[in-house]
Tab-separated table of C-alpha atoms in Angstrom:
chain	number	residue	atom	x	y	z
A	2	MET	CA	-5.840	7.808	-20.980
A	3	SER	CA	-7.310	8.138	-24.445
A	4	ASN	CA	-8.605	4.983	-26.074
A	5	GLN	CA	-6.710	5.878	-29.222
A	6	LYS	CA	-3.884	3.447	-29.855
A	7	SER	CA	-0.310	4.592	-29.407
A	8	MET	CA	1.600	5.013	-32.686
A	9	ARG	CA	4.948	4.263	-31.022
A	10	TYR	CA	6.224	0.883	-29.953
A	11	ASP	CA	8.861	-0.542	-27.633
A	12	GLN	CA	11.964	-1.403	-29.661
A	13	ASN	CA	12.794	-4.350	-27.395
A	14	ASP	CA	9.329	-5.822	-27.864
A	15	TYR	CA	9.610	-5.359	-31.619
A	16	GLU	CA	13.016	-7.058	-31.805
A	17	ALA	CA	11.878	-9.985	-29.613
A	18	LEU	CA	8.832	-10.547	-31.811
A	19	LEU	CA	10.798	-10.225	-35.047
A	20	ALA	CA	13.350	-12.785	-33.854
A	21	SER	CA	10.625	-15.322	-33.103
A	22	ASN	CA	8.518	-17.470	-35.407
A	23	ILE	CA	5.290	-15.735	-34.339
A	24	PRO	CA	5.189	-12.940	-37.011
A	25	ALA	CA	5.906	-15.393	-39.807
A	26	SER	CA	3.071	-17.634	-38.596
A	27	LEU	CA	0.719	-14.672	-38.573
A	28	VAL	CA	1.754	-13.518	-42.055
A	29	GLY	CA	1.074	-17.049	-43.320
A	30	THR	CA	-2.470	-16.985	-41.979
A	31	PRO	CA	-5.065	-16.134	-44.677
A	32	LYS	CA	-6.753	-12.730	-44.373
A	33	MET	CA	-4.342	-11.458	-41.703
A	34	ASN	CA	-3.370	-8.532	-43.999
A	35	PHE	CA	0.321	-8.351	-43.043
A	36	ASP	CA	2.780	-7.791	-45.880
A	37	ASP	CA	5.730	-9.293	-44.015
A	38	ALA	CA	7.032	-10.356	-40.611
A	39	GLU	CA	8.396	-6.860	-39.916
A	40	GLU	CA	4.974	-5.269	-40.319
A	41	ALA	CA	3.387	-7.904	-38.057
A	42	SER	CA	6.076	-7.322	-35.440
A	43	ILE	CA	5.527	-3.558	-35.479
A	44	PHE	CA	1.760	-3.998	-35.211
A	45	PHE	CA	1.884	-6.259	-32.177
A	46	ALA	CA	4.696	-4.270	-30.532
A	47	ARG	CA	2.308	-1.298	-30.701
A	48	GLU	CA	-0.467	-3.479	-29.279
A	49	LEU	CA	1.768	-4.430	-26.344
A	50	ASP	CA	2.759	-0.814	-25.774
A	51	TYR	CA	-0.917	0.090	-25.487
A	52	VAL	CA	-1.635	-2.820	-23.108
A	53	LYS	CA	1.308	-1.946	-20.864
A	54	SER	CA	0.294	1.710	-20.713
A	55	GLN	CA	-3.233	0.755	-19.728
A	56	SER	CA	-2.029	-1.446	-16.862
A	57	TYR	CA	-0.055	1.468	-15.415
A	58	ASP	CA	-3.188	3.637	-15.418
A	59	VAL	CA	-5.400	1.238	-13.455
A	60	GLU	CA	-5.961	2.111	-9.794
A	61	TYR	CA	-7.610	-0.048	-7.175
A	62	PRO	CA	-8.886	2.160	-4.334
A	63	GLU	CA	-9.724	-0.835	-2.133
A	64	PHE	CA	-6.001	-1.199	-1.391
A	65	THR	CA	-5.714	1.414	1.340
A	66	ALA	CA	-2.034	1.119	2.373
A	67	MET	CA	-1.008	3.392	-0.490
A	68	LYS	CA	-3.267	6.196	0.739
A	69	CYS	CA	-2.801	5.535	4.464
A	70	PHE	CA	0.984	5.686	4.652
A	71	PRO	CA	3.791	7.711	3.063
A	72	MET	CA	5.310	5.770	0.174
A	73	SER	CA	9.012	5.819	-0.673
A	74	SER	CA	11.056	4.513	-3.605
A	75	GLU	CA	14.326	6.230	-2.710
A	76	VAL	CA	16.220	2.974	-2.111
A	77	ASP	CA	17.988	1.614	-5.178
A	78	PRO	CA	16.189	-1.458	-6.582
A	79	GLY	CA	19.548	-3.253	-6.589
A	80	ALA	CA	19.810	-3.105	-2.793
A	81	GLU	CA	19.176	-6.303	-0.830
A	82	THR	CA	18.631	-4.674	2.587
A	83	ILE	CA	17.856	-1.323	4.229
A	84	THR	CA	19.356	-0.367	7.587
A	85	TYR	CA	17.449	2.306	9.476
A	86	TYR	CA	17.316	3.622	13.022
A	87	SER	CA	14.372	3.822	15.409
A	88	TYR	CA	15.004	6.964	17.440
A	89	ASP	CA	14.396	8.139	20.977
A	90	LYS	CA	15.301	11.537	22.444
A	91	VAL	CA	17.610	11.350	25.471
A	92	GLY	CA	19.425	13.774	27.787
A	93	LEU	CA	18.357	16.835	29.757
A	94	ALA	CA	18.908	20.542	30.181
A	95	LYS	CA	19.626	22.451	33.423
A	96	ILE	CA	20.037	25.953	34.742
A	97	ILE	CA	23.650	27.069	34.326
A	98	SER	CA	25.916	29.844	35.577
A	99	ASN	CA	27.524	32.499	33.355
A	100	TYR	CA	30.816	30.602	33.020
A	101	ALA	CA	29.512	27.049	33.102
A	102	THR	CA	31.469	24.417	31.175
A	103	ASP	CA	29.590	21.321	32.324
A	104	LEU	CA	26.677	21.650	29.931
A	105	PRO	CA	24.543	18.504	29.922
A	106	ARG	CA	24.313	16.674	26.634
A	107	ALA	CA	21.043	16.204	24.773
A	108	ASP	CA	21.128	13.611	22.057
A	109	VAL	CA	19.153	11.150	20.005
A	110	LYS	CA	19.555	7.439	20.652
A	111	GLY	CA	18.999	5.205	17.669
A	112	LYS	CA	18.473	1.446	17.516
A	113	PRO	CA	19.563	0.020	14.147
A	114	THR	CA	17.189	-2.284	12.317
A	115	THR	CA	17.862	-4.033	9.032
A	116	ALA	CA	14.954	-4.642	6.694
A	117	ILE	CA	15.295	-7.077	3.832
A	118	ILE	CA	14.089	-6.293	0.323
A	119	LYS	CA	12.259	-8.947	-1.652
A	120	SER	CA	11.066	-9.195	-5.236
A	121	LEU	CA	7.454	-9.830	-6.185
A	122	GLY	CA	6.642	-11.159	-9.621
A	123	ASP	CA	4.056	-12.489	-12.025
A	124	SER	CA	3.427	-12.382	-15.771
A	125	TYR	CA	0.793	-12.299	-18.487
A	126	GLY	CA	0.814	-13.364	-22.082
A	127	TYR	CA	-0.998	-13.997	-25.356
A	128	SER	CA	-1.064	-17.054	-27.575
A	129	ILE	CA	-0.766	-16.770	-31.312
A	130	GLN	CA	-4.452	-17.708	-31.632
A	131	GLU	CA	-5.430	-14.794	-29.358
A	132	MET	CA	-3.358	-12.516	-31.586
A	133	ARG	CA	-5.109	-13.857	-34.677
A	134	ALA	CA	-8.513	-13.380	-33.059
A	135	SER	CA	-7.802	-9.775	-32.036
A	136	ARG	CA	-6.585	-8.933	-35.533
A	137	MET	CA	-9.575	-10.601	-37.196
A	138	ALA	CA	-12.075	-8.794	-34.959
A	139	GLY	CA	-10.256	-5.472	-35.329
A	140	LYS	CA	-9.945	-5.193	-31.547
A	141	SER	CA	-7.013	-4.557	-29.244
A	142	LEU	CA	-5.362	-7.321	-27.296
A	143	ASP	CA	-7.263	-7.964	-24.071
A	144	THR	CA	-5.893	-5.448	-21.543
A	145	ARG	CA	-7.530	-7.326	-18.672
A	146	LYS	CA	-4.615	-9.751	-18.558
A	147	ALA	CA	-2.143	-6.934	-17.909
A	148	GLU	CA	-4.520	-5.325	-15.420
A	149	SER	CA	-4.789	-8.631	-13.567
A	150	ALA	CA	-0.996	-8.907	-13.358
A	151	ARG	CA	-0.805	-5.356	-11.961
A	152	TYR	CA	-3.653	-6.101	-9.550
A	153	GLN	CA	-1.949	-9.191	-8.107
A	154	ILE	CA	1.303	-7.326	-7.423
A	155	ASP	CA	-0.565	-4.376	-5.882
A	156	TYR	CA	-2.563	-6.824	-3.742
A	157	LEU	CA	0.588	-8.468	-2.400
A	158	ASN	CA	2.276	-5.098	-1.818
A	159	ASN	CA	-0.776	-3.956	0.155
A	160	LYS	CA	-0.818	-7.156	2.218
A	161	ILE	CA	2.884	-6.853	3.075
A	162	ALA	CA	2.507	-3.153	3.952
A	163	TRP	CA	-0.154	-4.025	6.528
A	164	CYS	CA	1.040	-7.264	8.125
A	165	GLY	CA	4.354	-8.184	6.512
A	166	ASP	CA	5.332	-11.719	5.594
A	167	ALA	CA	6.538	-13.996	8.385
A	168	GLU	CA	8.129	-16.526	6.027
A	169	THR	CA	10.529	-14.017	4.449
A	170	GLY	CA	10.878	-11.654	7.431
A	171	LEU	CA	9.243	-8.656	5.752
A	172	ARG	CA	7.554	-6.365	8.310
A	173	GLY	CA	4.230	-4.601	8.005
A	174	VAL	CA	2.734	-1.798	10.060
A	175	LEU	CA	0.774	-4.301	12.176
A	176	SER	CA	3.587	-6.845	12.571
A	177	LYS	CA	3.871	-7.741	16.231
A	178	ASP	CA	7.650	-7.155	16.443
A	179	ASN	CA	7.499	-3.449	15.511
A	180	ASP	CA	7.546	-2.085	19.111
A	181	ILE	CA	4.335	-0.123	18.433
A	182	PRO	CA	2.354	0.355	21.694
A	183	ILE	CA	-0.945	-1.497	22.070
A	184	PHE	CA	-4.076	0.162	23.430
A	185	VAL	CA	-6.791	-1.998	24.991
A	186	PRO	CA	-10.116	-0.108	25.244
A	187	LYS	CA	-11.929	-0.060	28.547
A	188	ALA	CA	-15.072	-2.164	28.373
A	189	GLY	CA	-18.352	-0.273	28.359
A	190	ALA	CA	-21.363	-0.860	30.576
A	191	SER	CA	-22.269	-3.846	28.397
A	192	GLY	CA	-18.951	-5.484	29.286
A	193	SER	CA	-17.755	-5.268	25.672
A	194	THR	CA	-14.980	-3.244	24.023
A	195	LYS	CA	-16.724	-3.312	20.631
A	196	PHE	CA	-18.065	-0.009	19.298
A	197	ALA	CA	-21.353	-1.687	18.321
A	198	ASP	CA	-21.985	-2.490	22.013
A	199	MET	CA	-20.904	0.875	23.443
A	200	THR	CA	-22.799	4.100	23.999
A	201	ALA	CA	-21.786	7.249	22.129
A	202	ASP	CA	-20.042	8.638	25.221
A	203	GLU	CA	-18.133	5.391	25.742
A	204	ILE	CA	-16.935	5.422	22.136
A	205	LEU	CA	-15.788	9.028	22.416
A	206	GLY	CA	-13.979	8.061	25.604
A	207	VAL	CA	-11.935	5.500	23.650
A	208	PHE	CA	-10.519	8.183	21.348
A	209	THR	CA	-9.754	10.474	24.267
A	210	ALA	CA	-7.990	7.668	26.127
A	211	MET	CA	-5.888	6.833	23.060
A	212	GLN	CA	-4.740	10.428	22.717
A	213	LYS	CA	-3.922	10.550	26.418
A	214	GLN	CA	-1.863	7.346	26.237
A	215	MET	CA	0.209	8.632	23.319
A	216	ALA	CA	0.726	11.997	25.051
A	217	ARG	CA	1.707	10.339	28.327
A	218	THR	CA	4.147	7.782	26.890
A	219	THR	CA	5.889	10.309	24.614
A	220	LYS	CA	5.780	13.308	27.002
A	221	LYS	CA	3.502	15.034	24.452
A	222	VAL	CA	6.169	14.854	21.759
A	223	GLU	CA	4.023	12.756	19.418
A	224	LYS	CA	0.606	13.913	18.216
A	225	ALA	CA	-1.316	11.655	15.871
A	226	ASP	CA	-3.133	13.247	12.935
A	227	THR	CA	-4.670	10.171	11.234
A	228	LEU	CA	-7.049	7.365	12.198
A	229	ALA	CA	-7.185	4.167	10.142
A	230	MET	CA	-10.376	2.383	11.150
A	231	PRO	CA	-12.007	-0.972	10.315
A	232	SER	CA	-14.882	-0.643	7.867
A	233	GLU	CA	-17.276	-2.137	10.424
A	234	CYS	CA	-16.432	0.570	12.962
A	235	TYR	CA	-16.412	3.329	10.343
A	236	ILE	CA	-19.957	2.380	9.270
A	237	GLU	CA	-21.029	2.266	12.923
A	238	LEU	CA	-19.760	5.817	13.540
A	239	GLN	CA	-21.153	7.018	10.228
A	240	ASN	CA	-24.677	5.863	11.051
A	241	ARG	CA	-24.850	6.327	14.844
A	242	ARG	CA	-26.278	9.676	15.923
A	243	ILE	CA	-25.520	11.410	19.189
A	244	GLU	CA	-28.719	11.196	21.221
A	245	GLY	CA	-30.956	14.243	20.846
A	246	THR	CA	-29.016	15.633	17.868
A	247	ASP	CA	-28.696	15.208	14.101
A	248	THR	CA	-24.918	14.857	14.405
A	249	THR	CA	-23.342	11.476	13.697
A	250	LEU	CA	-20.485	10.222	15.824
A	251	LEU	CA	-18.163	10.348	12.807
A	252	THR	CA	-18.993	14.002	12.169
A	253	TYR	CA	-18.535	14.843	15.842
A	254	ILE	CA	-15.116	13.167	15.969
A	255	GLN	CA	-13.981	14.900	12.790
A	256	LYS	CA	-14.979	18.300	14.185
A	257	ASN	CA	-13.856	17.927	17.787
A	258	LEU	CA	-10.655	15.879	17.698
A	259	LYS	CA	-8.680	18.888	16.527
A	260	ASP	CA	-5.398	17.064	15.940
A	261	ILE	CA	-7.009	14.366	13.765
A	262	LYS	CA	-7.029	15.564	10.160
A	263	GLU	CA	-8.100	12.369	8.425
A	264	ILE	CA	-10.172	9.277	9.239
A	265	ILE	CA	-9.704	6.449	6.740
A	266	ASP	CA	-12.059	3.532	6.163
A	267	CYS	CA	-9.879	0.399	5.953
A	268	PRO	CA	-11.484	-3.009	5.295
A	269	GLU	CA	-8.022	-4.520	5.851
A	270	LEU	CA	-8.475	-3.889	9.588
A	271	ASP	CA	-11.786	-5.751	9.963
A	272	PRO	CA	-11.921	-8.760	12.326
A	273	ASP	CA	-12.252	-11.189	9.413
A	274	SER	CA	-9.498	-9.700	7.214
A	275	VAL	CA	-7.062	-12.527	7.883
A	276	ASP	CA	-4.742	-11.575	4.997
A	277	THR	CA	-3.944	-8.120	6.339
A	278	ASN	CA	-4.885	-8.043	10.026
A	279	PRO	CA	-2.703	-10.313	12.197
A	280	TYR	CA	-5.246	-9.977	15.042
A	281	ALA	CA	-8.031	-11.358	12.858
A	282	LYS	CA	-9.232	-14.933	12.668
A	283	GLU	CA	-11.768	-16.753	10.574
A	284	SER	CA	-14.209	-16.410	13.480
A	285	GLY	CA	-13.938	-14.480	16.693
A	286	GLY	CA	-11.119	-12.270	15.456
A	287	GLN	CA	-10.361	-8.737	16.610
A	288	GLY	CA	-10.661	-5.614	14.519
A	289	VAL	CA	-7.941	-3.026	15.103
A	290	MET	CA	-7.688	0.737	14.771
A	291	LEU	CA	-4.477	2.604	14.094
A	292	MET	CA	-3.817	6.133	15.379
A	293	TYR	CA	-0.633	7.616	13.957
A	294	LYS	CA	1.269	10.564	12.550
A	295	LYS	CA	1.152	10.493	8.749
A	296	ASP	CA	4.665	11.752	8.174
A	297	ALA	CA	7.501	10.251	6.118
A	298	ARG	CA	9.873	11.113	8.973
A	299	LYS	CA	7.927	8.709	11.195
A	300	LEU	CA	7.248	5.772	8.861
A	301	THR	CA	7.281	4.830	5.190
A	302	ILE	CA	6.312	1.922	3.008
A	303	GLU	CA	9.497	1.192	1.092
A	304	ASN	CA	8.949	0.012	-2.475
A	305	PRO	CA	12.278	0.397	-4.314
A	306	LEU	CA	10.590	-0.896	-7.480
A	307	PRO	CA	6.806	-0.289	-7.364
A	308	PHE	CA	5.912	-2.053	-10.643
A	309	MET	CA	7.837	-2.857	-13.786
A	310	GLN	CA	6.973	-4.677	-17.002
A	311	TYR	CA	9.839	-6.220	-18.946
A	312	PRO	CA	10.110	-6.616	-22.729
A	313	VAL	CA	8.083	-9.455	-24.180
A	314	GLN	CA	9.600	-12.924	-24.182
A	315	THR	CA	8.535	-15.346	-26.884
A	316	GLN	CA	7.988	-18.931	-25.805
A	317	GLY	CA	7.024	-21.120	-28.740
A	318	LEU	CA	3.764	-19.715	-30.111
A	319	GLU	CA	3.146	-17.473	-27.118
A	320	MET	CA	4.474	-14.112	-26.030
A	321	VAL	CA	4.889	-13.508	-22.289
A	322	VAL	CA	5.438	-10.223	-20.421
A	323	PRO	CA	7.202	-10.693	-17.041
A	324	CYS	CA	6.300	-8.210	-14.286
A	325	GLU	CA	8.242	-7.393	-11.122
A	326	ALA	CA	8.179	-5.209	-8.021
A	327	ARG	CA	10.502	-4.947	-5.018
A	328	THR	CA	9.476	-4.098	-1.476
A	329	ALA	CA	10.888	-3.852	2.029
A	330	GLY	CA	7.467	-3.500	3.650
A	331	ALA	CA	7.020	-0.962	6.458
A	332	VAL	CA	9.965	1.009	7.797
A	333	ILE	CA	9.022	2.621	11.133
A	334	TYR	CA	11.485	5.182	12.437
A	335	TYR	CA	9.450	6.309	15.462
A	336	PRO	CA	7.291	3.432	16.776
A	337	MET	CA	5.857	5.644	19.518
A	338	SER	CA	4.222	7.855	16.885
A	339	LEU	CA	1.708	5.035	16.316
A	340	LEU	CA	-0.842	3.360	18.570
A	341	ILE	CA	-2.791	0.180	17.824
A	342	ALA	CA	-6.211	-0.256	19.447
A	343	VAL	CA	-7.273	-3.919	19.573
A	344	GLY	CA	-10.768	-5.325	19.925
A	345	ILE	CA	-12.986	-2.423	18.862
A	346	CYS	CA	-15.011	-4.681	16.566
């Protein structure tokens, strides 16, 4: 976005400011250069419009849930719950005669699950002295306050997407009641399941075994195309070379696991990421890897209201901007399209 200030302003912000005692206080301040309360209200409504626009532009790439999983906002923000079905294919086919009427039935069996939707909220604001100071210095209102409010909501959304929230019942991808299969790697010659303690061949064997487990349990219906990996393991694969070659393990995996299209570095999956990894602990925790199909038909992160800033509210000599989001966490339609590997770091 251009640094040039917007010439428009939000009418609701303008009216809220004009109805308060803030513009009059500013006009009464020497050297503020406002002719009247209306002009002061328009000026700071434009300032707020600029601040709000800036907060929408900020992106924080360290929050990986938004790039790992399909995002959806199709549910109305007014809804309190979402009911969805986790599906399994059932039935069979058989050889029939020319006039057969007893055709076997193939169907899809669905188990209903209801996910609750919760609101997330915070706010930011400016005192009248901060408004005076910005006007005197000829600078914009500090956009970092709005960016911080956006950051905190994005942080909580990311946390819920990964591990849910036990207190409210929101589910995340790694929540332990999601029916996603667990894969436990076979220990290497060192007796450890951690990539740092395994040979290159043993590490490659882990990926092969994961693909085999998913193929076996789903009768080859599900084929994963994405790996979400702890940062510690990603760095290990990135820097470990296959003996006698210049090829790193990461490069080899990317070239030779034909079904895997993307490998994502996720610090949220590290063994010490207690906010996002339910298998992690302060010490001695387990890093996890997620192999899955990145497809909105398999799973989505449901955010009916990703981020919204409301019109300014004046409270005495301060103006406050409330912010809100609504989320249902992870909605997983086909749990068998995912596989969680525990203990790789």
